[in-house]
């Protein structure tokens, strides 16, 4: 069997239909959307069309979509673009976010706390037993200076789905801007920015079988945000610079495919993830499941295997051609346990004994069953070595 890729939350293989569209806009239709000639017009038409497609899948209008270089840029921009409006005038800003947020939000908040010790503060909400935060928790943390709430939709490590709709409502009522990092949920879980009271949303192309280095920020029409880049006139002066048109066309194509197939993909992927769980739990004793198998996103299975190192299991599986991940950050030989797993109550040791298996569009039942068997074999072997 060829290699098996079970790390679809890290990135995905570009769909052939998307790659074809990208290629067309790199070779034949390579014009600059700002050029007045026919090449430029052709490119401008494609840019407008891409914006329309991406807007449609979240119930937004075209003027509310700004293309970026990915999820990280959109997350950083959301925070900076709101906070700087106050900080630049010496006014205090309080942000409510979570302990399990992606680093693109979490580290940005930490950075601003250091940069503006007198003016900027952030509350990092601790999740409940299911790994989620609720509207009630958010409401309790609101103070006089709260300008922004940033809560991710689907968590990238454990797949928990936060009830974004219910969190958005009190924010809107209180006039606080609500941002959600929807990088893991965009076109995989239904999103409607209007009924969910979302003011700003981040999404990324490479998580949905599109190219890397492209994503977007949705900004509700009435919300003021500072521009992210200065220069020309592109993206309504909000994020200037010549657009990554092949990437944007690919992103839009990927979003269109994923959105169209969403109702069939959710049960298929959930079924594969459940089969993976069923086989692993039948073959290995004492596992802890960190994903909410009933209500979480169906593509993510995070498991703790007490007694072994997650990194050791990852490497053993890699030798067998199976790609999984751990949430641990490894730098200069020192492994830091996953912040997400410790936030839901795991000890550092348990967090380091965990792996994430993430299922995607191209996985088959045969792959899942083979991978489960290899997980079981390798956990048993590693546990024997530890005894
Ligand atoms: C939840 C979440 N937010 C943000 C990002 C960053 O997106 P990008 O890789 O497009 O910068 C990721 C990617 O891992 C993610 O999973």
XYZ file of C-alpha atoms and ligand atoms in Angstrom:
403
model
C 0.000 0.000 0.000
C 1.204 3.546 -0.762
C 1.764 6.011 2.045
C -1.339 6.858 4.061
C -1.975 10.479 4.926
C -3.891 10.991 8.164
C -2.825 14.552 8.862
C -5.510 16.428 6.953
C -5.887 19.060 9.661
C -2.281 20.119 9.073
C -2.718 20.451 5.334
C -4.427 18.655 2.455
C -3.510 17.358 -0.956
C -4.597 19.814 -3.648
C -7.599 18.466 -5.515
C -6.808 17.820 -9.199
C -9.703 20.077 -10.286
C -8.202 22.862 -8.181
C -4.660 22.270 -9.450
C -5.947 22.501 -13.045
C -7.585 25.856 -12.303
C -4.407 27.152 -10.622
C -2.296 26.020 -13.573
C -4.562 27.816 -16.044
C -4.112 31.087 -14.141
C -0.342 30.642 -13.953
C 0.153 29.918 -17.616
C -2.586 31.027 -20.034
C -4.500 33.575 -17.967
C -1.577 35.113 -16.119
C -2.652 38.765 -16.320
C -2.552 41.327 -13.535
C -6.119 42.226 -12.469
C -5.081 45.896 -12.362
C -4.029 45.996 -16.040
C -6.342 47.715 -18.504
C -5.815 45.315 -21.439
C -7.648 42.063 -22.103
C -5.220 39.976 -20.011
C -5.956 42.250 -17.102
C -9.700 42.180 -17.687
C -9.671 38.401 -17.842
C -7.781 38.311 -14.531
C -10.093 40.885 -12.948
C -13.105 38.850 -13.976
C -11.573 35.748 -12.343
C -10.825 37.704 -9.166
C -14.412 38.963 -8.930
C -15.749 35.503 -9.644
C -13.534 33.987 -6.915
C -14.711 36.580 -4.412
C -18.328 35.819 -5.244
C -17.800 32.059 -4.814
C -16.053 32.427 -1.470
C -18.648 34.923 -0.187
C -21.484 32.580 -1.120
C -20.326 29.661 1.036
C -20.580 31.688 4.261
C -23.594 33.829 3.345
C -21.533 37.018 2.926
C -21.606 39.629 0.175
C -18.696 40.186 -2.201
C -17.626 43.498 -0.669
C -17.028 41.745 2.627
C -14.269 39.358 1.436
C -10.565 40.289 1.516
C -8.028 37.782 0.236
C -4.929 37.208 2.376
C -1.888 34.947 2.417
C -3.697 32.478 4.674
C -5.239 31.936 8.066
C -2.356 33.355 10.087
C -2.437 36.688 8.289
C -6.221 36.922 8.645
C -6.066 36.125 12.388
C -3.249 38.623 13.007
C -5.019 41.266 10.963
C -8.317 40.843 12.832
C -6.657 41.443 16.167
C -4.318 44.206 15.127
C -6.888 45.934 12.929
C -9.309 46.271 15.836
C -6.892 46.835 18.721
C -4.736 49.488 17.012
C -7.755 51.751 16.533
C -7.709 52.270 20.311
C -4.049 51.726 21.179
C -2.934 54.318 18.610
C -4.904 56.879 20.624
C -3.671 55.699 24.019
C -6.972 53.979 24.826
C -7.105 50.621 26.629
C -8.145 47.400 24.896
C -9.306 44.154 26.468
C -9.655 41.030 24.332
C -11.445 37.815 25.294
C -10.086 34.681 23.701
C -9.363 31.081 24.733
C -6.564 28.914 26.020
C -6.989 26.548 23.076
C -6.818 29.127 20.304
C -4.424 28.629 17.375
C -1.057 30.357 17.860
C -1.973 32.909 15.186
C -4.434 34.413 17.687
C -2.886 33.254 20.962
C 0.660 34.470 20.286
C -0.615 37.729 18.826
C -2.439 38.418 22.110
C 0.698 37.519 24.098
C 2.776 39.803 21.879
C 0.417 42.757 22.301
C 0.323 42.198 26.064
C 4.104 42.599 26.116
C 4.127 45.465 23.644
C 1.461 47.499 25.454
C 1.685 46.385 29.110
C -0.351 49.386 30.283
C -3.014 49.373 27.596
C -3.581 45.879 26.237
C -4.925 42.934 28.209
C -6.348 39.565 27.221
C -8.454 36.997 29.040
C -7.760 33.427 27.934
C -10.880 31.424 28.748
C -10.437 27.882 30.002
C -12.715 25.394 28.225
C -15.348 23.216 29.895
C -15.069 19.417 30.203
C -15.983 18.997 26.526
C -13.190 21.331 25.449
C -15.471 24.215 24.441
C -16.184 27.711 25.696
C -19.740 29.004 26.026
C -21.549 32.301 25.552
C -21.986 32.460 29.317
C -18.230 32.223 29.940
C -17.637 34.949 27.382
C -20.320 37.206 28.869
C -18.854 36.826 32.359
C -15.413 37.910 31.153
C -16.649 41.111 29.485
C -15.408 44.334 31.079
C -15.621 48.016 30.266
C -12.709 47.921 27.816
C -13.594 44.709 25.973
C -13.379 45.544 22.291
C -12.953 42.101 20.754
C -13.929 38.495 21.373
C -12.003 35.894 19.375
C -13.143 32.271 19.656
C -12.259 29.632 17.090
C -15.001 27.564 15.441
C -13.446 24.074 15.152
C -10.353 23.342 17.208
C -7.468 22.055 15.088
C -6.157 19.520 17.613
C -9.235 17.895 19.096
C -11.997 18.928 16.678
C -14.348 20.421 19.256
C -16.987 22.686 17.686
C -17.629 25.883 19.614
C -21.190 27.176 19.478
C -20.209 30.262 17.565
C -23.798 31.357 16.918
C -24.595 31.592 20.607
C -21.310 33.383 21.389
C -21.859 35.936 18.634
C -25.261 37.092 19.875
C -24.270 38.664 23.237
C -21.232 40.242 21.547
C -23.460 41.904 18.966
C -25.898 43.040 21.663
C -23.074 44.625 23.646
C -21.390 46.198 20.607
C -18.251 44.051 20.957
C -16.603 42.836 17.757
C -16.725 39.058 17.351
C -13.998 37.281 15.390
C -13.861 33.563 14.705
C -10.960 31.562 13.339
C -12.822 29.235 10.982
C -9.719 27.773 9.358
C -10.699 24.208 10.343
C -14.431 24.561 9.745
C -14.712 26.598 6.548
C -16.792 24.522 4.053
C -16.557 21.504 6.383
C -19.138 22.611 8.943
C -22.072 24.899 7.986
C -21.365 28.611 8.547
C -23.692 31.530 8.026
C -22.032 34.768 9.081
C -25.319 36.631 9.384
C -27.321 34.243 11.565
C -24.188 33.469 13.619
C -23.529 37.176 14.290
C -19.932 36.913 13.081
C -18.174 40.240 12.470
C -14.813 38.927 11.282
C -13.867 35.431 10.116
C -10.584 33.858 9.021
C -10.252 30.982 6.544
C -7.434 29.257 4.710
C -7.214 27.438 1.390
C -4.746 24.651 2.145
C -7.053 22.992 4.680
C -9.713 22.453 2.015
C -7.699 20.850 -0.802
C -6.586 24.209 -2.186
C -3.104 25.703 -2.607
C -1.010 26.974 0.289
C -0.338 30.653 0.929
C -3.853 31.956 0.336
C -6.847 32.561 2.554
C -9.295 35.256 3.418
C -10.767 37.548 5.975
C -14.492 38.188 6.050
C -15.312 41.622 7.442
C -18.932 42.583 8.087
C -19.768 45.738 6.184
C -20.413 47.963 9.169
C -17.283 46.967 11.092
C -14.251 49.277 11.022
C -10.886 47.560 10.647
C -7.523 49.175 9.928
C -5.865 48.135 6.636
C -3.267 45.390 6.769
C -0.945 46.547 3.989
C -0.366 49.925 2.358
C 0.594 50.507 -1.238
C -1.671 50.320 -4.267
C -5.415 50.089 -4.336
C -6.017 46.335 -4.300
C -8.573 44.688 -2.000
C -10.337 48.059 -1.585
C -7.123 49.575 -0.137
C -7.314 47.187 2.803
C -4.686 44.640 1.774
C -2.749 46.057 -1.113
C -0.236 44.381 -3.412
C -0.734 42.427 -6.608
C -3.174 39.638 -5.886
C -2.063 35.993 -5.824
C -4.547 35.248 -8.575
C -3.694 31.574 -9.232
C -3.933 30.961 -5.477
C -7.180 32.904 -5.169
C -8.777 31.099 -8.133
C -7.656 27.781 -6.614
C -8.994 28.732 -3.191
C -12.382 29.655 -4.664
C -12.550 26.437 -6.680
C -11.624 24.427 -3.565
C -14.283 26.242 -1.524
C -16.920 25.659 -4.191
C -16.188 21.909 -4.362
C -16.002 21.462 -0.617
C -19.198 23.444 -0.017
C -21.123 21.554 -2.712
C -20.028 18.192 -1.276
C -20.322 19.129 2.406
C -23.554 17.237 3.145
C -22.125 14.007 1.731
C -18.607 14.487 3.071
C -19.551 15.045 6.711
C -21.114 11.563 7.219
C -18.496 9.819 5.054
C -15.534 11.314 6.893
C -17.201 10.855 10.284
C -17.827 7.209 9.405
C -14.134 6.675 8.584
C -13.047 8.438 11.785
C -15.464 6.281 13.817
C -14.130 3.093 12.228
C -10.602 4.187 13.084
C -11.643 4.751 16.682
C -13.530 1.459 16.857
C -10.518 -0.578 15.702
C -7.967 1.272 17.836
C -10.090 1.127 20.985
C -10.725 -2.587 20.442
C -6.999 -3.282 20.073
C -5.402 -1.065 22.736
C -6.181 -0.873 26.456
C -6.501 2.269 28.534
C -6.757 4.917 25.828
C -8.191 8.379 26.517
C -10.187 9.952 23.698
C -9.697 13.706 23.631
C -12.137 14.388 20.769
C -15.867 14.694 21.278
C -16.976 11.799 19.063
C -20.644 12.758 19.205
C -20.642 16.506 18.701
C -17.156 17.355 17.465
C -15.939 17.741 13.895
C -15.984 14.257 12.354
C -12.538 14.357 10.748
C -10.398 14.591 13.896
C -9.501 11.833 16.336
C -7.151 12.774 19.158
C -6.133 9.929 21.448
C -3.849 9.568 24.468
C -1.963 6.265 24.767
C -0.748 6.247 28.369
C 2.704 4.761 28.795
C 4.206 5.812 25.481
C 5.514 8.999 23.878
C 3.313 10.447 21.132
C 6.459 11.493 19.224
C 7.755 7.899 19.316
C 4.455 6.626 17.937
C 4.446 9.302 15.233
C 7.942 8.285 14.118
C 7.145 4.550 14.201
C 4.041 5.104 12.110
C 5.978 7.291 9.714
C 8.399 4.406 9.139
C 5.349 2.346 8.144
C 4.268 5.103 5.733
C 1.474 6.501 7.879
C 1.419 10.241 8.588
C -0.173 11.478 11.828
C 0.702 14.346 14.160
C 1.155 15.346 17.768
C 0.267 18.739 19.155
C 3.619 18.999 20.856
C 6.023 21.685 19.797
C 9.557 20.449 19.465
C 12.363 22.958 19.562
C 16.049 22.321 20.198
C 15.360 18.841 21.478
C 12.890 20.039 24.118
C 9.289 18.918 23.712
C 6.588 21.237 25.049
C 3.221 19.563 25.641
C 0.257 20.759 23.600
C -1.380 23.853 25.085
C -4.749 22.634 23.757
C -4.538 19.272 25.510
C -3.392 20.716 28.814
C -6.209 23.297 28.581
C -8.774 20.464 28.605
C -7.212 18.993 31.735
C -4.609 16.516 30.518
C -1.341 16.337 32.456
C 1.831 17.216 30.580
C 2.669 13.514 30.469
C -0.738 12.567 29.039
C -0.517 15.379 26.500
C 2.840 14.057 25.345
C 1.382 10.570 24.984
C -1.201 11.773 22.462
C -1.537 11.783 18.711
C -4.002 13.330 16.276
C -5.290 11.360 13.305
C -7.165 13.559 10.863
C -9.217 12.060 8.056
C -9.875 13.766 4.737
C -11.403 13.575 1.281
C -8.921 11.145 -0.212
C -8.846 8.562 2.574
C -10.433 5.178 1.923
C -11.867 2.548 4.278
C -9.021 0.216 3.327
C -6.459 2.846 4.392
C -8.275 3.475 7.657
C -8.372 -0.207 8.558
C -4.714 -0.712 7.671
C -3.660 2.397 9.634
C -5.671 1.299 12.684
C -3.945 -2.075 12.644
C -0.543 -0.364 12.488
C -1.432 1.984 15.346
C -2.432 -1.002 17.495
C 0.747 -2.949 16.634
C 3.053 -0.004 17.267
C 1.433 1.036 20.540
C 1.789 -2.535 21.816
C 5.428 -2.722 20.698
C 6.319 0.650 22.240
C 4.568 -0.248 25.498
C 6.538 -3.518 25.678
C 9.761 -1.583 25.135
C 8.859 0.775 27.982
C 8.351 -2.142 30.424
C -7.253 26.816 13.520
C -6.161 27.353 12.658
N -5.993 28.676 12.544
C -5.041 29.228 11.782
C -4.168 28.431 11.059
C -3.132 29.072 10.200
O -3.504 29.025 8.846
P -2.396 29.182 7.699
O -1.593 27.921 7.709
O -3.195 29.343 6.445
O -1.596 30.378 8.021
C -4.292 27.033 11.148
C -3.341 26.162 10.446
O -2.791 25.246 11.015
C -5.318 26.484 11.964
O -5.483 25.167 12.087
